[in-house]
PDB file of C-alpha atoms in Angstrom:
ATOM      1  CA  MET A   1       0.000   0.000   0.000  1.00 42.00           C
ATOM      2  CA  THR A   2       1.510   3.235  -1.142  1.00 52.00           C
ATOM      3  CA  ASN A   3       0.373   6.653  -0.059  1.00 52.00           C
ATOM      4  CA  ARG A   4       0.690   9.020  -2.949  1.00 64.00           C
ATOM      5  CA  ASP A   5      -0.465  12.575  -3.070  1.00 62.00           C
ATOM      6  CA  VAL A   6      -3.506  12.894  -5.285  1.00 63.00           C
ATOM      7  CA  LYS A   7      -3.469  15.700  -7.810  1.00 66.00           C
ATOM      8  CA  LEU A   8      -6.579  15.318  -9.916  1.00 71.00           C
ATOM      9  CA  PRO A   9      -7.299  17.952 -12.553  1.00 75.00           C
ATOM     10  CA  ALA A  10     -10.188  20.006 -11.229  1.00 78.00           C
ATOM     11  CA  ASP A  11     -11.899  20.043 -14.609  1.00 87.00           C
ATOM     12  CA  LEU A  12     -12.127  16.268 -15.093  1.00 92.00           C
ATOM     13  CA  LYS A  13     -15.645  15.623 -16.422  1.00 95.00           C
ATOM     14  CA  PHE A  14     -17.881  13.045 -14.814  1.00 96.00           C
ATOM     15  CA  ASP A  15     -21.236  12.019 -16.267  1.00 95.00           C
ATOM     16  CA  ALA A  16     -24.615  12.567 -14.602  1.00 94.00           C
ATOM     17  CA  ALA A  17     -24.007   9.497 -12.419  1.00 95.00           C
ATOM     18  CA  GLY A  18     -20.617  10.845 -11.303  1.00 96.00           C
ATOM     19  CA  LEU A  19     -18.720   8.351 -13.441  1.00 97.00           C
ATOM     20  CA  ILE A  20     -15.984   8.520 -16.052  1.00 97.00           C
ATOM     21  CA  PRO A  21     -15.099   5.741 -18.536  1.00 98.00           C
ATOM     22  CA  CYS A  22     -11.791   4.017 -17.885  1.00 98.00           C
ATOM     23  CA  ILE A  23      -9.721   1.992 -20.344  1.00 98.00           C
ATOM     24  CA  VAL A  24      -7.254  -0.443 -18.763  1.00 98.00           C
ATOM     25  CA  GLN A  25      -4.166  -1.410 -20.750  1.00 98.00           C
ATOM     26  CA  ASP A  26      -1.368  -3.865 -19.904  1.00 97.00           C
ATOM     27  CA  SER A  27       1.741  -1.659 -19.831  1.00 95.00           C
ATOM     28  CA  ASP A  28       4.020  -4.502 -20.934  1.00 95.00           C
ATOM     29  CA  THR A  29       2.050  -6.080 -23.787  1.00 97.00           C
ATOM     30  CA  GLY A  30      -0.057  -3.088 -24.870  1.00 97.00           C
ATOM     31  CA  ARG A  31      -3.159  -5.292 -24.819  1.00 98.00           C
ATOM     32  CA  VAL A  32      -6.338  -3.489 -23.764  1.00 98.00           C
ATOM     33  CA  ILE A  33      -7.531  -5.795 -21.013  1.00 98.00           C
ATOM     34  CA  MET A  34     -10.750  -4.253 -19.730  1.00 98.00           C
ATOM     35  CA  PHE A  35     -13.139  -1.332 -19.765  1.00 98.00           C
ATOM     36  CA  ALA A  36     -14.746  -0.097 -16.561  1.00 98.00           C
ATOM     37  CA  TRP A  37     -16.031   3.005 -14.802  1.00 98.00           C
ATOM     38  CA  MET A  38     -14.446   5.153 -12.129  1.00 97.00           C
ATOM     39  CA  ASN A  39     -15.851   7.814  -9.851  1.00 97.00           C
ATOM     40  CA  ALA A  40     -13.809  10.412  -7.987  1.00 94.00           C
ATOM     41  CA  GLU A  41     -13.312   8.087  -5.013  1.00 95.00           C
ATOM     42  CA  SER A  42     -12.072   5.188  -7.124  1.00 95.00           C
ATOM     43  CA  ILE A  43      -9.596   7.441  -8.937  1.00 94.00           C
ATOM     44  CA  GLU A  44      -8.273   8.686  -5.624  1.00 91.00           C
ATOM     45  CA  MET A  45      -8.043   5.164  -4.196  1.00 94.00           C
ATOM     46  CA  THR A  46      -6.272   3.951  -7.343  1.00 94.00           C
ATOM     47  CA  ILE A  47      -3.650   6.668  -7.051  1.00 91.00           C
ATOM     48  CA  LYS A  48      -3.303   6.436  -3.270  1.00 90.00           C
ATOM     49  CA  THR A  49      -2.957   2.661  -3.134  1.00 93.00           C
ATOM     50  CA  GLY A  50      -1.261   2.114  -6.495  1.00 93.00           C
ATOM     51  CA  GLU A  51      -3.854  -0.554  -7.393  1.00 96.00           C
ATOM     52  CA  THR A  52      -6.904  -0.071  -9.626  1.00 97.00           C
ATOM     53  CA  HIS A  53     -10.264   0.644  -8.038  1.00 98.00           C
ATOM     54  CA  PHE A  54     -13.446   1.044 -10.059  1.00 98.00           C
ATOM     55  CA  TRP A  55     -17.108   1.775  -9.485  1.00 98.00           C
ATOM     56  CA  SER A  56     -19.207  -1.328 -10.011  1.00 96.00           C
ATOM     57  CA  ARG A  57     -22.440  -0.165 -11.626  1.00 94.00           C
ATOM     58  CA  SER A  58     -24.114  -3.571 -11.179  1.00 92.00           C
ATOM     59  CA  ARG A  59     -23.260  -3.782  -7.480  1.00 94.00           C
ATOM     60  CA  ALA A  60     -23.303  -0.009  -6.904  1.00 96.00           C
ATOM     61  CA  GLU A  61     -20.145  -0.118  -4.832  1.00 97.00           C
ATOM     62  CA  LEU A  62     -16.453   0.708  -4.871  1.00 98.00           C
ATOM     63  CA  TRP A  63     -14.595  -2.235  -6.364  1.00 96.00           C
ATOM     64  CA  HIS A  64     -10.949  -2.946  -5.614  1.00 98.00           C
ATOM     65  CA  LYS A  65     -10.056  -5.013  -8.682  1.00 97.00           C
ATOM     66  CA  GLY A  66      -8.601  -8.394  -7.694  1.00 96.00           C
ATOM     67  CA  VAL A  67      -9.410  -8.185  -4.008  1.00 93.00           C
ATOM     68  CA  THR A  68     -11.351 -11.451  -4.337  1.00 92.00           C
ATOM     69  CA  SER A  69      -9.561 -13.156  -7.246  1.00 92.00           C
ATOM     70  CA  GLY A  70      -6.056 -12.024  -6.374  1.00 94.00           C
ATOM     71  CA  ASN A  71      -5.711 -10.540  -9.843  1.00 96.00           C
ATOM     72  CA  THR A  72      -4.909  -7.002  -8.789  1.00 97.00           C
ATOM     73  CA  GLN A  73      -3.528  -4.385 -11.183  1.00 97.00           C
ATOM     74  CA  THR A  74      -0.570  -2.202 -10.226  1.00 95.00           C
ATOM     75  CA  LEU A  75      -0.911   1.347 -11.547  1.00 94.00           C
ATOM     76  CA  ILE A  76       1.800   2.528 -13.921  1.00 92.00           C
ATOM     77  CA  SER A  77       0.226   5.684 -15.350  1.00 92.00           C
ATOM     78  CA  LEU A  78      -3.086   7.491 -15.499  1.00 94.00           C
ATOM     79  CA  GLU A  79      -3.879   9.673 -18.499  1.00 94.00           C
ATOM     80  CA  PHE A  80      -6.960  11.629 -19.508  1.00 94.00           C
ATOM     81  CA  ASP A  81      -8.103  12.684 -22.953  1.00 94.00           C
ATOM     82  CA  CYS A  82      -8.509  16.046 -24.661  1.00 93.00           C
ATOM     83  CA  ASP A  83     -12.157  16.324 -23.585  1.00 92.00           C
ATOM     84  CA  MET A  84     -11.251  15.405 -19.988  1.00 93.00           C
ATOM     85  CA  ASP A  85     -14.027  12.826 -20.036  1.00 95.00           C
ATOM     86  CA  ALA A  86     -12.185   9.507 -20.447  1.00 97.00           C
ATOM     87  CA  LEU A  87      -9.310   7.843 -18.625  1.00 97.00           C
ATOM     88  CA  LEU A  88      -6.554   5.501 -19.760  1.00 97.00           C
ATOM     89  CA  VAL A  89      -4.769   3.606 -17.008  1.00 96.00           C
ATOM     90  CA  ARG A  90      -1.765   1.490 -17.799  1.00 95.00           C
ATOM     91  CA  VAL A  91      -1.138  -1.298 -15.319  1.00 96.00           C
ATOM     92  CA  LYS A  92       0.911  -4.352 -14.525  1.00 96.00           C
ATOM     93  CA  PRO A  93      -1.700  -7.089 -13.959  1.00 97.00           C
ATOM     94  CA  SER A  94      -0.932  -9.875 -11.497  1.00 96.00           C
ATOM     95  CA  GLY A  95      -3.272 -12.260 -13.336  1.00 94.00           C
ATOM     96  CA  PRO A  96      -6.038 -12.403 -15.949  1.00 95.00           C
ATOM     97  CA  ALA A  97      -8.213  -9.292 -16.099  1.00 95.00           C
ATOM     98  CA  CYS A  98     -11.369 -11.153 -17.074  1.00 94.00           C
ATOM     99  CA  HIS A  99     -13.669 -13.039 -14.717  1.00 90.00           C
ATOM    100  CA  THR A 100     -13.689 -15.796 -17.367  1.00 91.00           C
ATOM    101  CA  GLY A 101      -9.976 -16.381 -16.776  1.00 93.00           C
ATOM    102  CA  LEU A 102      -8.950 -14.832 -20.076  1.00 94.00           C
ATOM    103  CA  GLU A 103      -6.084 -12.332 -20.127  1.00 95.00           C
ATOM    104  CA  SER A 104      -8.326  -9.634 -21.579  1.00 97.00           C
ATOM    105  CA  CYS A 105     -12.081  -9.084 -21.390  1.00 96.00           C
ATOM    106  CA  PHE A 106     -11.798  -8.377 -25.130  1.00 96.00           C
ATOM    107  CA  ASP A 107     -10.611 -11.936 -25.789  1.00 93.00           C
ATOM    108  CA  SER A 108     -14.302 -12.872 -25.535  1.00 84.00           C
ATOM    109  CA  GLY A 109     -15.198 -12.284 -29.145  1.00 82.00           C
ATOM    110  CA  ARG A 110     -14.837 -10.358 -32.318  1.00 83.00           C
ATOM    111  CA  VAL A 111     -17.091  -9.430 -35.149  1.00 75.00           C
ATOM    112  CA  GLU A 112     -16.178 -11.521 -38.136  1.00 63.00           C
ATOM    113  CA  LEU A 113     -15.388  -9.290 -41.080  1.00 65.00           C
ATOM    114  CA  GLY A 114     -16.494 -10.524 -44.463  1.00 55.00           C
ATOM    115  CA  PRO A 115     -14.310  -9.969 -47.519  1.00 56.00           C
ATOM    116  CA  ALA A 116     -13.515  -6.282 -48.095  1.00 54.00           C
TER     117      ALA A 116
ATOM    118  CA  MET B   1     -15.174   1.825 -49.987  1.00 43.00           C
ATOM    119  CA  THR B   2     -15.550  -1.838 -49.186  1.00 52.00           C
ATOM    120  CA  ASN B   3     -18.837  -3.620 -48.845  1.00 53.00           C
ATOM    121  CA  ARG B   4     -18.510  -6.218 -46.149  1.00 64.00           C
ATOM    122  CA  ASP B   5     -21.275  -8.351 -44.808  1.00 62.00           C
ATOM    123  CA  VAL B   6     -22.223  -7.239 -41.323  1.00 63.00           C
ATOM    124  CA  LYS B   7     -22.532  -9.934 -38.717  1.00 65.00           C
ATOM    125  CA  LEU B   8     -23.152  -8.189 -35.421  1.00 70.00           C
ATOM    126  CA  PRO B   9     -23.768 -10.328 -32.351  1.00 75.00           C
ATOM    127  CA  ALA B  10     -27.463 -10.007 -31.581  1.00 78.00           C
ATOM    128  CA  ASP B  11     -26.811  -9.646 -27.853  1.00 87.00           C
ATOM    129  CA  LEU B  12     -24.492  -6.634 -28.042  1.00 92.00           C
ATOM    130  CA  LYS B  13     -25.641  -4.315 -25.236  1.00 95.00           C
ATOM    131  CA  PHE B  14     -26.351  -0.663 -25.922  1.00 96.00           C
ATOM    132  CA  ASP B  15     -27.102   1.840 -23.163  1.00 95.00           C
ATOM    133  CA  ALA B  16     -30.388   3.708 -22.723  1.00 94.00           C
ATOM    134  CA  ALA B  17     -29.327   6.167 -25.425  1.00 95.00           C
ATOM    135  CA  GLY B  18     -28.571   3.319 -27.851  1.00 96.00           C
ATOM    136  CA  LEU B  19     -24.808   3.776 -27.500  1.00 97.00           C
ATOM    137  CA  ILE B  20     -21.859   1.549 -26.689  1.00 97.00           C
ATOM    138  CA  PRO B  21     -18.405   2.767 -25.570  1.00 98.00           C
ATOM    139  CA  CYS B  22     -15.660   2.291 -28.141  1.00 98.00           C
ATOM    140  CA  ILE B  23     -11.903   2.211 -27.520  1.00 98.00           C
ATOM    141  CA  VAL B  24      -9.739   2.981 -30.556  1.00 98.00           C
ATOM    142  CA  GLN B  25      -6.222   1.554 -30.653  1.00 98.00           C
ATOM    143  CA  ASP B  26      -3.468   1.998 -33.254  1.00 97.00           C
ATOM    144  CA  SER B  27      -2.856  -1.550 -34.496  1.00 95.00           C
ATOM    145  CA  ASP B  28       0.810  -0.859 -35.274  1.00 95.00           C
ATOM    146  CA  THR B  29       1.960   1.024 -32.175  1.00 97.00           C
ATOM    147  CA  GLY B  30      -0.556  -0.296 -29.623  1.00 97.00           C
ATOM    148  CA  ARG B  31      -1.222   3.272 -28.494  1.00 98.00           C
ATOM    149  CA  VAL B  32      -4.803   3.912 -27.392  1.00 98.00           C
ATOM    150  CA  ILE B  33      -5.615   6.941 -29.520  1.00 98.00           C
ATOM    151  CA  MET B  34      -9.195   7.852 -28.664  1.00 98.00           C
ATOM    152  CA  PHE B  35     -12.389   6.945 -26.875  1.00 98.00           C
ATOM    153  CA  ALA B  36     -15.767   7.516 -28.490  1.00 98.00           C
ATOM    154  CA  TRP B  37     -19.303   6.144 -28.742  1.00 98.00           C
ATOM    155  CA  MET B  38     -20.938   4.034 -31.385  1.00 97.00           C
ATOM    156  CA  ASN B  39     -24.550   3.177 -32.089  1.00 97.00           C
ATOM    157  CA  ALA B  40     -25.757   0.282 -34.219  1.00 94.00           C
ATOM    158  CA  GLU B  41     -25.617   2.370 -37.393  1.00 95.00           C
ATOM    159  CA  SER B  42     -22.039   3.544 -36.801  1.00 95.00           C
ATOM    160  CA  ILE B  43     -20.895  -0.028 -36.142  1.00 94.00           C
ATOM    161  CA  GLU B  44     -22.500  -1.178 -39.369  1.00 91.00           C
ATOM    162  CA  MET B  45     -21.019   1.728 -41.329  1.00 94.00           C
ATOM    163  CA  THR B  46     -17.580   1.047 -39.816  1.00 94.00           C
ATOM    164  CA  ILE B  47     -17.693  -2.561 -40.918  1.00 91.00           C
ATOM    165  CA  LYS B  48     -19.273  -1.889 -44.307  1.00 90.00           C
ATOM    166  CA  THR B  49     -16.895   0.911 -45.303  1.00 93.00           C
ATOM    167  CA  GLY B  50     -13.789  -0.278 -43.450  1.00 93.00           C
ATOM    168  CA  GLU B  51     -13.378   3.179 -41.844  1.00 96.00           C
ATOM    169  CA  THR B  52     -14.438   4.166 -38.324  1.00 97.00           C
ATOM    170  CA  HIS B  53     -17.773   5.882 -37.804  1.00 98.00           C
ATOM    171  CA  PHE B  54     -18.959   7.059 -34.405  1.00 98.00           C
ATOM    172  CA  TRP B  55     -21.972   8.731 -32.868  1.00 98.00           C
ATOM    173  CA  SER B  56     -21.192  12.311 -31.941  1.00 96.00           C
ATOM    174  CA  ARG B  57     -23.061  12.994 -28.710  1.00 94.00           C
ATOM    175  CA  SER B  58     -22.361  16.750 -28.876  1.00 92.00           C
ATOM    176  CA  ARG B  59     -23.593  17.100 -32.452  1.00 94.00           C
ATOM    177  CA  ALA B  60     -26.121  14.262 -32.205  1.00 96.00           C
ATOM    178  CA  GLU B  61     -25.150  12.864 -35.578  1.00 97.00           C
ATOM    179  CA  LEU B  62     -23.306  10.047 -37.276  1.00 98.00           C
ATOM    180  CA  TRP B  63     -19.642  11.007 -37.524  1.00 96.00           C
ATOM    181  CA  HIS B  64     -17.329   9.549 -40.150  1.00 98.00           C
ATOM    182  CA  LYS B  65     -13.984  10.094 -38.434  1.00 97.00           C
ATOM    183  CA  GLY B  66     -11.581  12.071 -40.610  1.00 96.00           C
ATOM    184  CA  VAL B  67     -14.110  13.067 -43.257  1.00 93.00           C
ATOM    185  CA  THR B  68     -13.239  16.719 -42.594  1.00 92.00           C
ATOM    186  CA  SER B  69      -9.626  16.484 -41.400  1.00 92.00           C
ATOM    187  CA  GLY B  70      -8.556  13.688 -43.724  1.00 94.00           C
ATOM    188  CA  ASN B  71      -7.426  11.679 -40.701  1.00 96.00           C
ATOM    189  CA  THR B  72      -9.536   8.611 -41.338  1.00 97.00           C
ATOM    190  CA  GLN B  73      -8.985   5.297 -39.559  1.00 97.00           C
ATOM    191  CA  THR B  74      -8.911   2.018 -41.469  1.00 95.00           C
ATOM    192  CA  LEU B  75     -10.534  -0.811 -39.539  1.00 94.00           C
ATOM    193  CA  ILE B  76      -8.309  -3.783 -38.704  1.00 92.00           C
ATOM    194  CA  SER B  77     -10.423  -5.611 -36.123  1.00 92.00           C
ATOM    195  CA  LEU B  78     -13.476  -5.122 -33.958  1.00 94.00           C
ATOM    196  CA  GLU B  79     -13.708  -6.933 -30.634  1.00 94.00           C
ATOM    197  CA  PHE B  80     -16.277  -6.857 -27.844  1.00 94.00           C
ATOM    198  CA  ASP B  81     -15.846  -7.621 -24.180  1.00 94.00           C
ATOM    199  CA  CYS B  82     -17.200 -10.356 -21.920  1.00 93.00           C
ATOM    200  CA  ASP B  83     -20.195  -8.245 -20.890  1.00 92.00           C
ATOM    201  CA  MET B  84     -20.926  -7.375 -24.541  1.00 93.00           C
ATOM    202  CA  ASP B  85     -21.123  -3.721 -23.552  1.00 95.00           C
ATOM    203  CA  ALA B  86     -17.813  -2.269 -24.766  1.00 97.00           C
ATOM    204  CA  LEU B  87     -15.966  -2.319 -28.086  1.00 97.00           C
ATOM    205  CA  LEU B  88     -12.279  -2.306 -28.981  1.00 97.00           C
ATOM    206  CA  VAL B  89     -11.461  -1.348 -32.544  1.00 96.00           C
ATOM    207  CA  ARG B  90      -7.923  -1.599 -33.822  1.00 95.00           C
ATOM    208  CA  VAL B  91      -7.173   0.695 -36.739  1.00 96.00           C
ATOM    209  CA  LYS B  92      -4.493   2.044 -39.032  1.00 96.00           C
ATOM    210  CA  PRO B  93      -4.825   5.830 -38.666  1.00 97.00           C
ATOM    211  CA  SER B  94      -3.975   8.026 -41.643  1.00 96.00           C
ATOM    212  CA  GLY B  95      -3.099  10.945 -39.358  1.00 94.00           C
ATOM    213  CA  PRO B  96      -3.385  12.203 -35.777  1.00 94.00           C
ATOM    214  CA  ALA B  97      -6.498  11.003 -33.945  1.00 95.00           C
ATOM    215  CA  CYS B  98      -6.882  14.138 -31.850  1.00 94.00           C
ATOM    216  CA  HIS B  99      -8.416  17.418 -32.996  1.00 90.00           C
ATOM    217  CA  THR B 100      -5.445  19.120 -31.283  1.00 91.00           C
ATOM    218  CA  GLY B 101      -3.089  17.486 -33.805  1.00 93.00           C
ATOM    219  CA  LEU B 102      -1.657  15.063 -31.252  1.00 94.00           C
ATOM    220  CA  GLU B 103      -1.321  11.398 -32.218  1.00 95.00           C
ATOM    221  CA  SER B 104      -3.557  10.317 -29.347  1.00 97.00           C
ATOM    222  CA  CYS B 105      -6.321  12.132 -27.482  1.00 96.00           C
ATOM    223  CA  PHE B 106      -4.653  10.723 -24.367  1.00 96.00           C
ATOM    224  CA  ASP B 107      -1.480  12.699 -25.071  1.00 93.00           C
ATOM    225  CA  SER B 108      -3.363  15.650 -23.580  1.00 85.00           C
ATOM    226  CA  GLY B 109      -2.432  15.057 -19.987  1.00 83.00           C
ATOM    227  CA  ARG B 110      -1.717  12.730 -17.158  1.00 83.00           C
ATOM    228  CA  VAL B 111      -2.215  12.786 -13.442  1.00 75.00           C
ATOM    229  CA  GLU B 112       1.121  13.330 -11.809  1.00 63.00           C
ATOM    230  CA  LEU B 113       1.822  10.553  -9.345  1.00 66.00           C
ATOM    231  CA  GLY B 114       3.602  11.547  -6.169  1.00 55.00           C
ATOM    232  CA  PRO B 115       6.203   9.236  -4.618  1.00 57.00           C
ATOM    233  CA  ALA B 116       4.820   5.774  -3.880  1.00 54.00           C
TER     234      ALA B 116
END
């Protein structure tokens, strides 16, 4: 558990539910491993502890990723986009990101493209 | 202009506004270059034409990325996540993704992390 100072940009834009979309990328492989939502508290907890925290919309609670499965994600960097309404966190995962056991939640499927 | 068959999974989940979050990644560099929203029509147009189309929430219209700037994005793959409620498209961009001229919208800023 680290204890970093939190310096969030004041003009970060949250939606009507107080949430901001968050893309999670493996900092070593570059693979996008999940997409989730953060609120102000989960951003602060992520930075303070150095491990990703999200807001679970289905459970309506703060969610420390990996606290049950052991597959935590160590924060490497946190970036925001030009509109200040989306986050990109790069992490070192300690195990598969997906509850299915796959490395990435996006390993679940792809749209088959017909001939161009 | 290609003319692919569209085979969307029937159980793709759109939000109340008919939108699904879409992560755009440069297929060569692995850099996440933007985050945007798609609706069913923009997904179909992306697959049919082979160039990304989004739904512009601010302008409330279908948005063919790069049609004005020339910075189109050629579709390489389209994946969806385990919950079927987020998309990852990998593209070959023909220019900067960001309206600021930066390669990635996420080059705009990052939260400075204090000492761990």
